[in-house]
mmCIF file of C-alpha atoms and ligand atoms in Angstrom:
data_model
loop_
_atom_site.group_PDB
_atom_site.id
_atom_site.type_symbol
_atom_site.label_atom_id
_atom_site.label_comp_id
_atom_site.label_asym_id
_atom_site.label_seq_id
_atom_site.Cartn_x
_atom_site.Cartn_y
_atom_site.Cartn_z
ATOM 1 C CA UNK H 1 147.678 235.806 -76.794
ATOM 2 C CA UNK H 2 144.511 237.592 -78.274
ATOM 3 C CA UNK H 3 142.721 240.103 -76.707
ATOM 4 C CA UNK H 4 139.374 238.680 -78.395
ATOM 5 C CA UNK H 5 139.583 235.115 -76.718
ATOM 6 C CA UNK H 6 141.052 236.805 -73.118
ATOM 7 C CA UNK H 7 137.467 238.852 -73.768
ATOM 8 C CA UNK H 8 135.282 235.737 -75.008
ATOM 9 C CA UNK H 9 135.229 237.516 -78.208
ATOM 10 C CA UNK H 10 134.905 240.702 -77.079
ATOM 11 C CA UNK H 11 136.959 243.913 -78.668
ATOM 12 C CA UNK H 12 138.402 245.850 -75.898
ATOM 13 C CA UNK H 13 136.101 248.781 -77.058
ATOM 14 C CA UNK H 14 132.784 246.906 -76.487
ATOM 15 C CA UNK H 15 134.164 244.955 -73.235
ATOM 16 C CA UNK H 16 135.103 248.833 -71.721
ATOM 17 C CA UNK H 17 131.769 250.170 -73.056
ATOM 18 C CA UNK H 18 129.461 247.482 -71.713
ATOM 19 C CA UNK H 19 131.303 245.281 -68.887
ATOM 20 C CA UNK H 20 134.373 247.435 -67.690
ATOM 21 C CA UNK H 21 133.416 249.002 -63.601
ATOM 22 C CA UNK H 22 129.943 247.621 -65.043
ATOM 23 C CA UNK H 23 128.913 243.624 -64.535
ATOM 24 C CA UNK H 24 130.458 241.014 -64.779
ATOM 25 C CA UNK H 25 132.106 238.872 -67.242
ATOM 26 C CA UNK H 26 132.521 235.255 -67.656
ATOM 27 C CA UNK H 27 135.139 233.732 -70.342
ATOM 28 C CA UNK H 28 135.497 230.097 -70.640
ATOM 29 C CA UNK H 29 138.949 229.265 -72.215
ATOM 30 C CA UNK H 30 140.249 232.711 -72.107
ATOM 31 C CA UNK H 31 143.977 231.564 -72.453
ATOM 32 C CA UNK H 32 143.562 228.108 -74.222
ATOM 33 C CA UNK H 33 146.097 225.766 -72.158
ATOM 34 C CA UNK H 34 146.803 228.033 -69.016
ATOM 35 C CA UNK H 35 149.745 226.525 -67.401
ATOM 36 C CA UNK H 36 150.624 227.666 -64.041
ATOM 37 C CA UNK H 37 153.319 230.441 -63.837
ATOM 38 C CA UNK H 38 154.628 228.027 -60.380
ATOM 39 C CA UNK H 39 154.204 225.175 -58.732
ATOM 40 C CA UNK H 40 152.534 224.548 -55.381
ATOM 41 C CA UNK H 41 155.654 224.184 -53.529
ATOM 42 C CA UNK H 42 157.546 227.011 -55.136
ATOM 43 C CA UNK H 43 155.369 229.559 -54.057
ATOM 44 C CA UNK H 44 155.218 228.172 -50.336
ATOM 45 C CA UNK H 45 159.039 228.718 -50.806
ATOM 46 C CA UNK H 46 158.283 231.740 -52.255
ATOM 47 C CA UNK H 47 155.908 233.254 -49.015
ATOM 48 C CA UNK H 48 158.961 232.333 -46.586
ATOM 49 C CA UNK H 49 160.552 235.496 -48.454
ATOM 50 C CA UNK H 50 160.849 238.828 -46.316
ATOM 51 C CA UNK H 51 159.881 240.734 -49.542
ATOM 52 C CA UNK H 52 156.826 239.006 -50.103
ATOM 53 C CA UNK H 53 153.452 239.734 -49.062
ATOM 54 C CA UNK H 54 151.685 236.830 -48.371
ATOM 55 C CA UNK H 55 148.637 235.657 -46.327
ATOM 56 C CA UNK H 56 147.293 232.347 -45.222
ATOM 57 C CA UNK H 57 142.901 231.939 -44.572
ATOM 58 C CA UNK H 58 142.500 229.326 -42.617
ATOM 59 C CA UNK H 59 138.925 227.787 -41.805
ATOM 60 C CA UNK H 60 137.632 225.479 -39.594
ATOM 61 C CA UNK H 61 135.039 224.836 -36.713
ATOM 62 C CA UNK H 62 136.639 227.795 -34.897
ATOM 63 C CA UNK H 63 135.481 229.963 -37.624
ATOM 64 C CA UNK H 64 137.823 232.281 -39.980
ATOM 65 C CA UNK H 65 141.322 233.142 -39.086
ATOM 66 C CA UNK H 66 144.062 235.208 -40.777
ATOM 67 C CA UNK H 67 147.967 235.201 -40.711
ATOM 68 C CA UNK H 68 150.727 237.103 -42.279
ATOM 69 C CA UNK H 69 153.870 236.160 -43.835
ATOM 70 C CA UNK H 70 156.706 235.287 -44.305
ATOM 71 C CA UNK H 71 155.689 231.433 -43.737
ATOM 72 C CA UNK H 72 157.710 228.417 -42.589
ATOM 73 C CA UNK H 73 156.917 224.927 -43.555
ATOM 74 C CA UNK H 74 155.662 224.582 -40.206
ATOM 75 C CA UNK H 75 153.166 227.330 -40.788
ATOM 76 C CA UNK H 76 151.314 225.264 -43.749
ATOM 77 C CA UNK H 77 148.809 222.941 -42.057
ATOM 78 C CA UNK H 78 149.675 219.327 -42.582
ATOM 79 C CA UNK H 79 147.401 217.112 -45.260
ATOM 80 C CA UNK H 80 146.152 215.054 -42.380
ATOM 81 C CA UNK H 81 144.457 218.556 -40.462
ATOM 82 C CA UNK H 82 141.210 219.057 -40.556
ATOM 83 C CA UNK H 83 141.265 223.265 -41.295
ATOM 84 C CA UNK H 84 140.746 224.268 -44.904
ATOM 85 C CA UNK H 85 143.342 227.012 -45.813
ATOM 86 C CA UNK H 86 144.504 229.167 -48.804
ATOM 87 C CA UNK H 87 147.914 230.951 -49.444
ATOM 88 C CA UNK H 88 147.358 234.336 -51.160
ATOM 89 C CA UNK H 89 150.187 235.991 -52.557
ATOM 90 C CA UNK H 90 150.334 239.234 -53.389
ATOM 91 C CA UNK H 91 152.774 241.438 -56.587
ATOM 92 C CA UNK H 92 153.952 237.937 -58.107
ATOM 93 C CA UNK H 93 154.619 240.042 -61.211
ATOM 94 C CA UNK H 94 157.497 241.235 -59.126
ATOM 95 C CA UNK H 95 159.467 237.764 -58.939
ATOM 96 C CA UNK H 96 158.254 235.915 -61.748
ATOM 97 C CA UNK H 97 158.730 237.264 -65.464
ATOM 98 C CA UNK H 98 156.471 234.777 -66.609
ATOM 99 C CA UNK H 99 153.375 236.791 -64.133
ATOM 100 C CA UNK H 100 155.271 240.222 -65.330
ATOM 101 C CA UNK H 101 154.198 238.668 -69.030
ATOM 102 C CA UNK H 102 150.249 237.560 -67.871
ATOM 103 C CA UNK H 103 150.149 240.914 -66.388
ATOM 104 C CA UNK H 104 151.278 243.062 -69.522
ATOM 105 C CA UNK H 105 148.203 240.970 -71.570
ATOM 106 C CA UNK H 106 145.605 243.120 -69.764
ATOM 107 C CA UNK H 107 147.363 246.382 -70.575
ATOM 108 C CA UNK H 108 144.390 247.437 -72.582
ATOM 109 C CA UNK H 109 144.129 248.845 -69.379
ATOM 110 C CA UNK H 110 146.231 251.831 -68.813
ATOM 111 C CA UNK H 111 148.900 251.384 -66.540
ATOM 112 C CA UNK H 112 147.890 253.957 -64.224
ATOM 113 C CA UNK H 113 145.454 251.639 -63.434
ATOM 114 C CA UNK H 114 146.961 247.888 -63.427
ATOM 115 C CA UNK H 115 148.360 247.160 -60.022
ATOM 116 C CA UNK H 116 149.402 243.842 -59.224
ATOM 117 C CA UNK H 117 149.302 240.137 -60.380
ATOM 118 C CA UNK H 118 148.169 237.977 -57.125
ATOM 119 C CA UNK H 119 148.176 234.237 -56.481
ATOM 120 C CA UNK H 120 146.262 231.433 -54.084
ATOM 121 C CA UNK H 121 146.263 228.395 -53.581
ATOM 122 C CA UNK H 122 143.591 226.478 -51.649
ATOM 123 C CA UNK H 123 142.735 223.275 -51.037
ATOM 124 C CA UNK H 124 139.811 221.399 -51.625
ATOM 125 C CA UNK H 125 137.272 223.521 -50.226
ATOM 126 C CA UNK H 126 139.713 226.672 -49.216
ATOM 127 C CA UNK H 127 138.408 230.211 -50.671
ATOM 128 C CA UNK H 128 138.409 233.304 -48.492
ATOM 129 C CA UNK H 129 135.229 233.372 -47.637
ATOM 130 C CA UNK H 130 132.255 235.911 -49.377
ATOM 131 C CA UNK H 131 133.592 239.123 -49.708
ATOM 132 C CA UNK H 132 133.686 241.898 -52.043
ATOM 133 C CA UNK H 133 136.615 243.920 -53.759
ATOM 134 C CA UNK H 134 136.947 247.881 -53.488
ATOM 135 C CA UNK H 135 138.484 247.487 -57.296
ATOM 136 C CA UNK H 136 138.184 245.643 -60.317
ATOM 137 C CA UNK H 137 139.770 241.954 -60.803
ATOM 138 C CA UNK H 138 140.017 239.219 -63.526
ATOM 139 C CA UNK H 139 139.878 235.894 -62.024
ATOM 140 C CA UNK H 140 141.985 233.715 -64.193
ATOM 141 C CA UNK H 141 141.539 230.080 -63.283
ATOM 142 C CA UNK H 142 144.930 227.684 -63.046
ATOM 143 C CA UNK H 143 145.612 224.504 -61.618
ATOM 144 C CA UNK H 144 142.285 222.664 -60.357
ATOM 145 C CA UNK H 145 138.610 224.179 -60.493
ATOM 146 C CA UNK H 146 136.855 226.840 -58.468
ATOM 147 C CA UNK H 147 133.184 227.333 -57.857
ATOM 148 C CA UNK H 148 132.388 231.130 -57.897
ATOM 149 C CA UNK H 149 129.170 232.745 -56.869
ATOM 150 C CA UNK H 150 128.432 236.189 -57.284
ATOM 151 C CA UNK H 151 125.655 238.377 -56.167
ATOM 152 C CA UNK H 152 124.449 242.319 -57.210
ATOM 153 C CA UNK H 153 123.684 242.809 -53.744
ATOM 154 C CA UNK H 154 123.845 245.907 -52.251
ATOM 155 C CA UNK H 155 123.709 244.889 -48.383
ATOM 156 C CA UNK H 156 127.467 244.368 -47.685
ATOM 157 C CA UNK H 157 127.595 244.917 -44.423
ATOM 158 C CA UNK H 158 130.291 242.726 -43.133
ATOM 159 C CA UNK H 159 130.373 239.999 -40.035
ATOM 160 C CA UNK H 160 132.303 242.311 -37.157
ATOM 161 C CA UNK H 161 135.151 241.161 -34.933
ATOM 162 C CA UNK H 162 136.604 238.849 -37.803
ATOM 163 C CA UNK H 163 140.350 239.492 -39.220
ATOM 164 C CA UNK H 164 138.832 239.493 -42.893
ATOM 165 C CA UNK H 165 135.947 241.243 -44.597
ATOM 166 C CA UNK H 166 133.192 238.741 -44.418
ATOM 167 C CA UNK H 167 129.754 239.546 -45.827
ATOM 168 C CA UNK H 168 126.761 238.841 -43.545
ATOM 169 C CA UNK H 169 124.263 238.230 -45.567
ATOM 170 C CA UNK H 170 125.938 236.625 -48.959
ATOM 171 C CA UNK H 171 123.105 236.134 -51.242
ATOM 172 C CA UNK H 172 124.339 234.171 -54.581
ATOM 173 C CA UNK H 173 122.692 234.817 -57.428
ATOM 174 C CA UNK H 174 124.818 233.021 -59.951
ATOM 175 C CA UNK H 175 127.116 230.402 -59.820
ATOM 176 C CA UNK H 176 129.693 228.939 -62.272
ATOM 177 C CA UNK H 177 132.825 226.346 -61.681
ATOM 178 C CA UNK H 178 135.869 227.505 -63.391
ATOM 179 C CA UNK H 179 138.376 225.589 -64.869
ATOM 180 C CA UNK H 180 142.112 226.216 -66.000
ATOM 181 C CA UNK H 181 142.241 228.920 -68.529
ATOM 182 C CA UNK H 182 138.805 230.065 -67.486
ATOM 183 C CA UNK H 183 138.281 233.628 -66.441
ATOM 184 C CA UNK H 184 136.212 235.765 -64.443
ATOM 185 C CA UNK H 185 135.748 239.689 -64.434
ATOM 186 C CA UNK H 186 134.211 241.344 -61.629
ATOM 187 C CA UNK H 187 133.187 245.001 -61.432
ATOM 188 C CA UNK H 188 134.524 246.993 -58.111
ATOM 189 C CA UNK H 189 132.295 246.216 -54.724
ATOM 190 C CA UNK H 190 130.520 242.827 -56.744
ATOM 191 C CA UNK H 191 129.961 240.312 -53.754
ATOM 192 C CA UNK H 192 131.692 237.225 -54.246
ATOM 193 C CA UNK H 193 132.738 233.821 -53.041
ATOM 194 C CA UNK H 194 135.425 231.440 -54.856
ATOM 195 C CA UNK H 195 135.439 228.159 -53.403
ATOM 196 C CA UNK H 196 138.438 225.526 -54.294
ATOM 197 C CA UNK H 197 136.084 222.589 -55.421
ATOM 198 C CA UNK H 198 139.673 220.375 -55.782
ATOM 199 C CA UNK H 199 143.466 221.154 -54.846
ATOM 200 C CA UNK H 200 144.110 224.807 -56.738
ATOM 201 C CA UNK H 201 145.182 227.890 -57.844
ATOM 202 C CA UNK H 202 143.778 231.284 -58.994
ATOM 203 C CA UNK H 203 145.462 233.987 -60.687
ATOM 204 C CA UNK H 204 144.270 237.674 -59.493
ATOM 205 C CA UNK H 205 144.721 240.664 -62.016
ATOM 206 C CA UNK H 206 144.046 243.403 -59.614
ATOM 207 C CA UNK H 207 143.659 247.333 -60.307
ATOM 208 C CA UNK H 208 144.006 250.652 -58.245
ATOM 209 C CA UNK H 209 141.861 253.363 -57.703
ATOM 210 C CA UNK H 210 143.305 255.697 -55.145
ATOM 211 C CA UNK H 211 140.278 257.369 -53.216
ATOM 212 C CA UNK H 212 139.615 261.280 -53.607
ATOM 213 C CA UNK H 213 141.012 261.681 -49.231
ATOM 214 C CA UNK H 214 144.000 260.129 -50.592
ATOM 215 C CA UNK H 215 144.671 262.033 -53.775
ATOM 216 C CA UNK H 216 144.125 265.164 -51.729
ATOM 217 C CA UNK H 217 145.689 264.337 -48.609
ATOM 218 C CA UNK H 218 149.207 263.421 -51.013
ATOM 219 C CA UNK H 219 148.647 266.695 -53.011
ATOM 220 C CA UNK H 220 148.770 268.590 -50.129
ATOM 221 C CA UNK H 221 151.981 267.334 -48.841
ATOM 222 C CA UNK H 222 153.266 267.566 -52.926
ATOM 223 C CA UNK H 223 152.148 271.235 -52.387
ATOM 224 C CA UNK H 224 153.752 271.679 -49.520
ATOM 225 C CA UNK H 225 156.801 270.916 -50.256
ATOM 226 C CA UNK H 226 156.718 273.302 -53.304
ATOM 227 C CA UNK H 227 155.020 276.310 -51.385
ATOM 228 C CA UNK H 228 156.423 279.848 -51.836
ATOM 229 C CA UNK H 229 154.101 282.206 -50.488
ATOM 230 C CA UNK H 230 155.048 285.747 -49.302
ATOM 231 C CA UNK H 231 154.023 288.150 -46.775
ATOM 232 C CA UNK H 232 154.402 287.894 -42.971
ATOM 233 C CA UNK H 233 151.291 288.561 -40.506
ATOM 234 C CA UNK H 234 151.069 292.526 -39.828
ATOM 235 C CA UNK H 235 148.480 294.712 -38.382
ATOM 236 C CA UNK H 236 150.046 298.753 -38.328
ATOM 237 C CA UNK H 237 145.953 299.035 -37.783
ATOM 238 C CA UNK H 238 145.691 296.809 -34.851
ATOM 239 C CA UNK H 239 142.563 298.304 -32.893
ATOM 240 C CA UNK H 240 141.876 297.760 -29.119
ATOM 241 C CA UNK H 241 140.057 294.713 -28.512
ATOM 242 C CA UNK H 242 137.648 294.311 -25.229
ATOM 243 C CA UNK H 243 138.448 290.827 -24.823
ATOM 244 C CA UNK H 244 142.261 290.555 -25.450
ATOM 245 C CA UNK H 245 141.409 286.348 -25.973
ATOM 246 C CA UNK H 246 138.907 287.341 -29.263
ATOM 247 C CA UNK H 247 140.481 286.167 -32.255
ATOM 248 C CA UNK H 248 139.160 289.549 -34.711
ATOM 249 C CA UNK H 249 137.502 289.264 -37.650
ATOM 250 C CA UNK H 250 140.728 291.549 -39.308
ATOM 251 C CA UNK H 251 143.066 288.645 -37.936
ATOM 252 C CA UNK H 252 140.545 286.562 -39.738
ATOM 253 C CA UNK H 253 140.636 287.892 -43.110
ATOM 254 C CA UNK H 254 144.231 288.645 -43.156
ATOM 255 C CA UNK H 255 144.718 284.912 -42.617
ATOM 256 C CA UNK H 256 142.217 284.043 -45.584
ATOM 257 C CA UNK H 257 143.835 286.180 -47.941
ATOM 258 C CA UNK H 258 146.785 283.990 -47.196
ATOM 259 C CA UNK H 259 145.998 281.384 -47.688
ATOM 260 C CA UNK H 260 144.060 282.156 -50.731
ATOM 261 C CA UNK H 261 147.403 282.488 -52.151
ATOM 262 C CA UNK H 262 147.762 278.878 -52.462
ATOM 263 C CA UNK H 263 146.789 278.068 -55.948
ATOM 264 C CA UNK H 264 147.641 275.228 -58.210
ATOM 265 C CA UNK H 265 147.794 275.003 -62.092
ATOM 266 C CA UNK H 266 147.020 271.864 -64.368
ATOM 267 C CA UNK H 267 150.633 271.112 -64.969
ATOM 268 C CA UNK H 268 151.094 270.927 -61.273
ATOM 269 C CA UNK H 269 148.515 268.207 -61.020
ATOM 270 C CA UNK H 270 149.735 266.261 -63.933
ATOM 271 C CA UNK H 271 153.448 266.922 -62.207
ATOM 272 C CA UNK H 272 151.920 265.617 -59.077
ATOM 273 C CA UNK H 273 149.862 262.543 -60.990
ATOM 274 C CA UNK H 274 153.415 261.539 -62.736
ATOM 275 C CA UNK H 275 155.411 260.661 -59.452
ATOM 276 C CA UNK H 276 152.153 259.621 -57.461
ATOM 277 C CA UNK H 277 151.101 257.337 -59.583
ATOM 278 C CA UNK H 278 154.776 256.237 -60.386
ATOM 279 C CA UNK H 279 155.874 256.102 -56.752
ATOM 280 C CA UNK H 280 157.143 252.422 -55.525
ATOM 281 C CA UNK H 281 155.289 251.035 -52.459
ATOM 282 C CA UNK H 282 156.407 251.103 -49.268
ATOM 283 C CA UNK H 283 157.721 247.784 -49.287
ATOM 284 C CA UNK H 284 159.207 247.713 -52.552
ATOM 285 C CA UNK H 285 162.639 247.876 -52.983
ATOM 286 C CA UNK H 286 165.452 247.576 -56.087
ATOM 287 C CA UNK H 287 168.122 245.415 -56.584
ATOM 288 C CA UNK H 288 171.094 247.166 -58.536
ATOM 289 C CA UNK H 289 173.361 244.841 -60.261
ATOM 290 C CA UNK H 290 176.698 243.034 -58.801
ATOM 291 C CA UNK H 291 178.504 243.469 -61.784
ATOM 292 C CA UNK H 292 178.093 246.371 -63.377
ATOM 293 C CA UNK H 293 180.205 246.805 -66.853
ATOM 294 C CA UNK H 294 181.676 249.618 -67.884
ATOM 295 C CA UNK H 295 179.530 252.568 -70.116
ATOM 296 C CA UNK H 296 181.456 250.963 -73.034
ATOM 297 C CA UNK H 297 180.536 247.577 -72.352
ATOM 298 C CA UNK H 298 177.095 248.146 -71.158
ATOM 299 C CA UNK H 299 176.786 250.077 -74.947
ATOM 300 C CA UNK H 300 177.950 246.906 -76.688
ATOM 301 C CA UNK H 301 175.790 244.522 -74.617
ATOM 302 C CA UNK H 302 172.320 246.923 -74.830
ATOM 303 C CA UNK H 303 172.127 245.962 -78.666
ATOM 304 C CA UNK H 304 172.550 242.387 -77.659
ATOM 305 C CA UNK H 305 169.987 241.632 -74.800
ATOM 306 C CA UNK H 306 167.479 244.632 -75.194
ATOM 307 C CA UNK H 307 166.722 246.474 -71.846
ATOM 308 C CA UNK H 308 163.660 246.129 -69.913
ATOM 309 C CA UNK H 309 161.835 247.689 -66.732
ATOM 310 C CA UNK H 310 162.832 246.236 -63.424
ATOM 311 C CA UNK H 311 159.294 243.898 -62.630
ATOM 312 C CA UNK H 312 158.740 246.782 -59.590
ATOM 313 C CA UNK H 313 159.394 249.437 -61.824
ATOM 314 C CA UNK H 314 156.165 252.061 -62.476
ATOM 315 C CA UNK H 315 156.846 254.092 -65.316
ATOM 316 C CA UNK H 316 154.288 257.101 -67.292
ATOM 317 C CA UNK H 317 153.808 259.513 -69.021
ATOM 318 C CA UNK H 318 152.287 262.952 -69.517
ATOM 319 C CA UNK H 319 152.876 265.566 -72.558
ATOM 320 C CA UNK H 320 156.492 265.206 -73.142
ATOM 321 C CA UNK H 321 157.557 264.502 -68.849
ATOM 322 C CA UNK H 322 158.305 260.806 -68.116
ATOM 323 C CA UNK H 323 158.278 260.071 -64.712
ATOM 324 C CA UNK H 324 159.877 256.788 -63.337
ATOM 325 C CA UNK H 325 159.345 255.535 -60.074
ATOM 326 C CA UNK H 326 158.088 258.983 -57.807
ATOM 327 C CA UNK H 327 160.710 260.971 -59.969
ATOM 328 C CA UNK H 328 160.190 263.175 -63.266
ATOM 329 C CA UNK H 329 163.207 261.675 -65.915
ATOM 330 C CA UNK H 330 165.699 264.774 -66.974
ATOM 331 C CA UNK H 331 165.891 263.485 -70.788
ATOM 332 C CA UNK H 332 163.190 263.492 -73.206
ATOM 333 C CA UNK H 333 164.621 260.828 -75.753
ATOM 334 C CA UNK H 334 161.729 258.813 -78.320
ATOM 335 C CA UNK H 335 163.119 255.575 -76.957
ATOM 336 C CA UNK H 336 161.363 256.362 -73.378
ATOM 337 C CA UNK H 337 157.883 256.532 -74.954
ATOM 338 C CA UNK H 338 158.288 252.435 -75.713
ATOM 339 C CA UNK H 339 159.987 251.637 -72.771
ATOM 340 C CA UNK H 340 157.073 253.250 -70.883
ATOM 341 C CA UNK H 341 154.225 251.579 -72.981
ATOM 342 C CA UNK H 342 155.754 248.491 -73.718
ATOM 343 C CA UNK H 343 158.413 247.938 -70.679
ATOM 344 C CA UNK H 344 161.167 247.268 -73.181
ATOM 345 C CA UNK H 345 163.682 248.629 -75.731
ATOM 346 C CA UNK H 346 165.502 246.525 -78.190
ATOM 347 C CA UNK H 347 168.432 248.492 -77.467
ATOM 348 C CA UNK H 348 169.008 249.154 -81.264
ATOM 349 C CA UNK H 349 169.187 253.286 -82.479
ATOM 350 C CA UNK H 350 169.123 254.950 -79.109
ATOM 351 C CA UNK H 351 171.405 258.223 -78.603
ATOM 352 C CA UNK H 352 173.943 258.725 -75.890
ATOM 353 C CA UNK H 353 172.392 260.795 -73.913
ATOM 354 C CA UNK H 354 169.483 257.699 -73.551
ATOM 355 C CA UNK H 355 171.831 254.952 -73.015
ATOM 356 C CA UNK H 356 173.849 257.269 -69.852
ATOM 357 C CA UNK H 357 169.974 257.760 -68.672
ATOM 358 C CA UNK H 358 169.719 253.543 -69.388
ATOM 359 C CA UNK H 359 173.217 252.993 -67.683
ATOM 360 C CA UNK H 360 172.135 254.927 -64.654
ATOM 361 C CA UNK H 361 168.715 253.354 -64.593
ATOM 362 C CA UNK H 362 170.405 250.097 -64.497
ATOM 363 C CA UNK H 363 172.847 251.567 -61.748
ATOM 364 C CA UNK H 364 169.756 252.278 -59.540
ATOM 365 C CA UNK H 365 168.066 248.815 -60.268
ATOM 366 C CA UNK H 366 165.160 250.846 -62.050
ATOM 367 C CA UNK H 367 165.979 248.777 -65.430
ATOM 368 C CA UNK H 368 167.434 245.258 -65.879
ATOM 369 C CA UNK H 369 168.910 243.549 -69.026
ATOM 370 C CA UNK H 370 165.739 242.064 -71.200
ATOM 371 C CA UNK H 371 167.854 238.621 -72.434
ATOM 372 C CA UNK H 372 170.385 237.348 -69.811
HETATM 373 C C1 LIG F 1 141.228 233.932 -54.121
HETATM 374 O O1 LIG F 1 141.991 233.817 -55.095
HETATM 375 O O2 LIG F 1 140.969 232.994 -53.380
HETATM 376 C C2 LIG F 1 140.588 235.223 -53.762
HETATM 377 C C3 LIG F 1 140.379 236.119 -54.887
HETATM 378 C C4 LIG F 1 139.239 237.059 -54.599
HETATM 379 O O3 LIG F 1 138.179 236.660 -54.183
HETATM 380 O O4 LIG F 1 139.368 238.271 -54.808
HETATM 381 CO CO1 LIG F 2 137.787 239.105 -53.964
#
């Protein structure tokens, strides 16, 4: 696919320079002949799953409600019911190689960055209602049409006492209907409200941006497990105090100089960034293989089927330290530079020491044969 038509023409330098966490952007026929990555019914199958994480919207008279998965068929709301729904699922990059494959496409964005590919379905008249987005998403239309409307606002207070974030006072200022292949970029906190105008789908490209409480509530608990300070509290000078409850400003200064001691380099933060950045959510979890060859046969089959990045797999790079999944990686071999950047090796001209790194990678589901 080209990066011009996914950009309406755009070269990623002039699309991160005057649209990118900027205004939004709308490309008609971004990927000429989008076809669906699943079908309807697949992906209901799909939410019954304990590893996915799915969510139904469902409208009607009674106003807004939301529910979490895994779904039943029951769950779905027959076609005779009067309630408009959607089905939002969330990290379908994660079970289907063909959403692993749309997702790579917008890796002019650095991985650090990309999070997750995320699919609804709604029908006619199903949307989640006008909202805005902490983050930045492409929109990329499948199956059926969808009327958007955005709005610059800067009122987003939302409706209390709902489930979901609903805006109060949604104020459109533009409108478009999108068809399959069309796509739609909005900037982080853009109001917005996508409205199924038949039976369809919409494809999600969602990003992260960690906020700075969270960066420096998980580097303090990196730090802390790394902390070696020295000294123990001591006071050969202790004075008498009149009121024996006082804390004293000696105590006090004794204790700052302590923890003044507590001091962080560069290379700790980019130590800290690797496995942070890298580290699986929560929820995620690998799936090592049920037949694992042999280190001779796995060598013999790597130049055959290539070896790729498990789908849940987070993988980067600082300097020369790889870091895979919350851990730094031991070897520094040239293959791990593509495997990182391009979630693949072909498996030709790697060294020993990579392929017992690959073999154990594979061992811990981290990496998965490219060609079956
Ligand atoms: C949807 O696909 O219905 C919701 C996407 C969004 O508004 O962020
Ligand atoms: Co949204």
């Amino acid at each position: 696919m080209q990066i011009k038509q996914l950009l309406g023409g755009l070269s990623v330098e002039v699309f991160l320079r005057d649209y990118w966490q900027k205004r939004p952007l709308l490309v008609r026929n971004a990927i000429p002949g989008f076809k669906d990555l699943i079908e309807p019914r697949a992906l209901f199958a799909l939410t019954g799953q304990e590893d996915i994480t799915a969510r139904m919207v469902r409208e009607d008279q009674g106003g807004w409600d939301l529910l979490h998965g895994p779904f039943m068929r029951r769950d779905f709301p027959s076609s005779k019911s009067s309630v408009v729904w959607t089905v939002l699922v969330q990290e379908l990059n994660h079970h289907l190689r063909s959403a692993e494959d749309l997702l790579q496409q917008f890796d002019f964005i650095p991985h650090a960055r990309l999070d997750d590919l995320m699919v609804s379905y709604a029908v006619p008249g199903g949307g989640v209602g006008p909202h805005f987005d902490s983050y930045d998403v492409f929109l990329l239309q499948g199956r059926g049409q969808r009327r958007w409307q955005i709005s610059a606002q800067t009122d987003l207070s939302l409706v209390d006492g709902l489930p979901l974030k609903i805006l109060q006072h949604f104020m459109p200022e533009q409108e478009w209907v999108l068809s399959t292949g069309d796509m739609l970029y909005l900037p982080p906190c853009y109001a917005h409200n996508g409205i199924a105008v038949d039976e369809c789908m919409t494809y999600s490209v969602g990003f992260r941006a960690p906020s700075a409480q969270e960066i420096a509530t998980q580097f303090l608990i990196y730090l802390q497990d790394r902390l070696q300070l020295s000294g123990i509290y001591q006071d050969p000078d202790l004075q008498a105090q009149a009121h024996p409850a006082q804390i004293s400003e000696p105590m006090l200064t004794q204790v700052e100089h302590m923890i003044q001691q507590l001091t962080w380099t560069r290379a700790d933060i980019a130590d800290f960034l690797g496995r942070y950045l890298t580290e699986p959510k929560a929820h995620v979890y690998f799936n090592p293989p049920d037949d694992m060859p042999d280190f001779g046969e796995f060598c013999q089959l790597v130049v055959k089927q290539g070896i790729r990045l498990a789908p849940q797999s987070r993988m980067l790079f600082h300097e020369n330290q790889f870091y895979l999944n919350g851990e730094p990686v031991t070897i520094n071999e040239p293959g791990l530079l593509e495997l990182a950047d391009r979630r693949a090796n072909d498996g030709r001209e790697l060294s020993r020491v990579y392929l017992q790194w690959l073999y154990e990678s594979m061992g811990d589901g981290f990496v998965v044969w490219d060609k079956e």
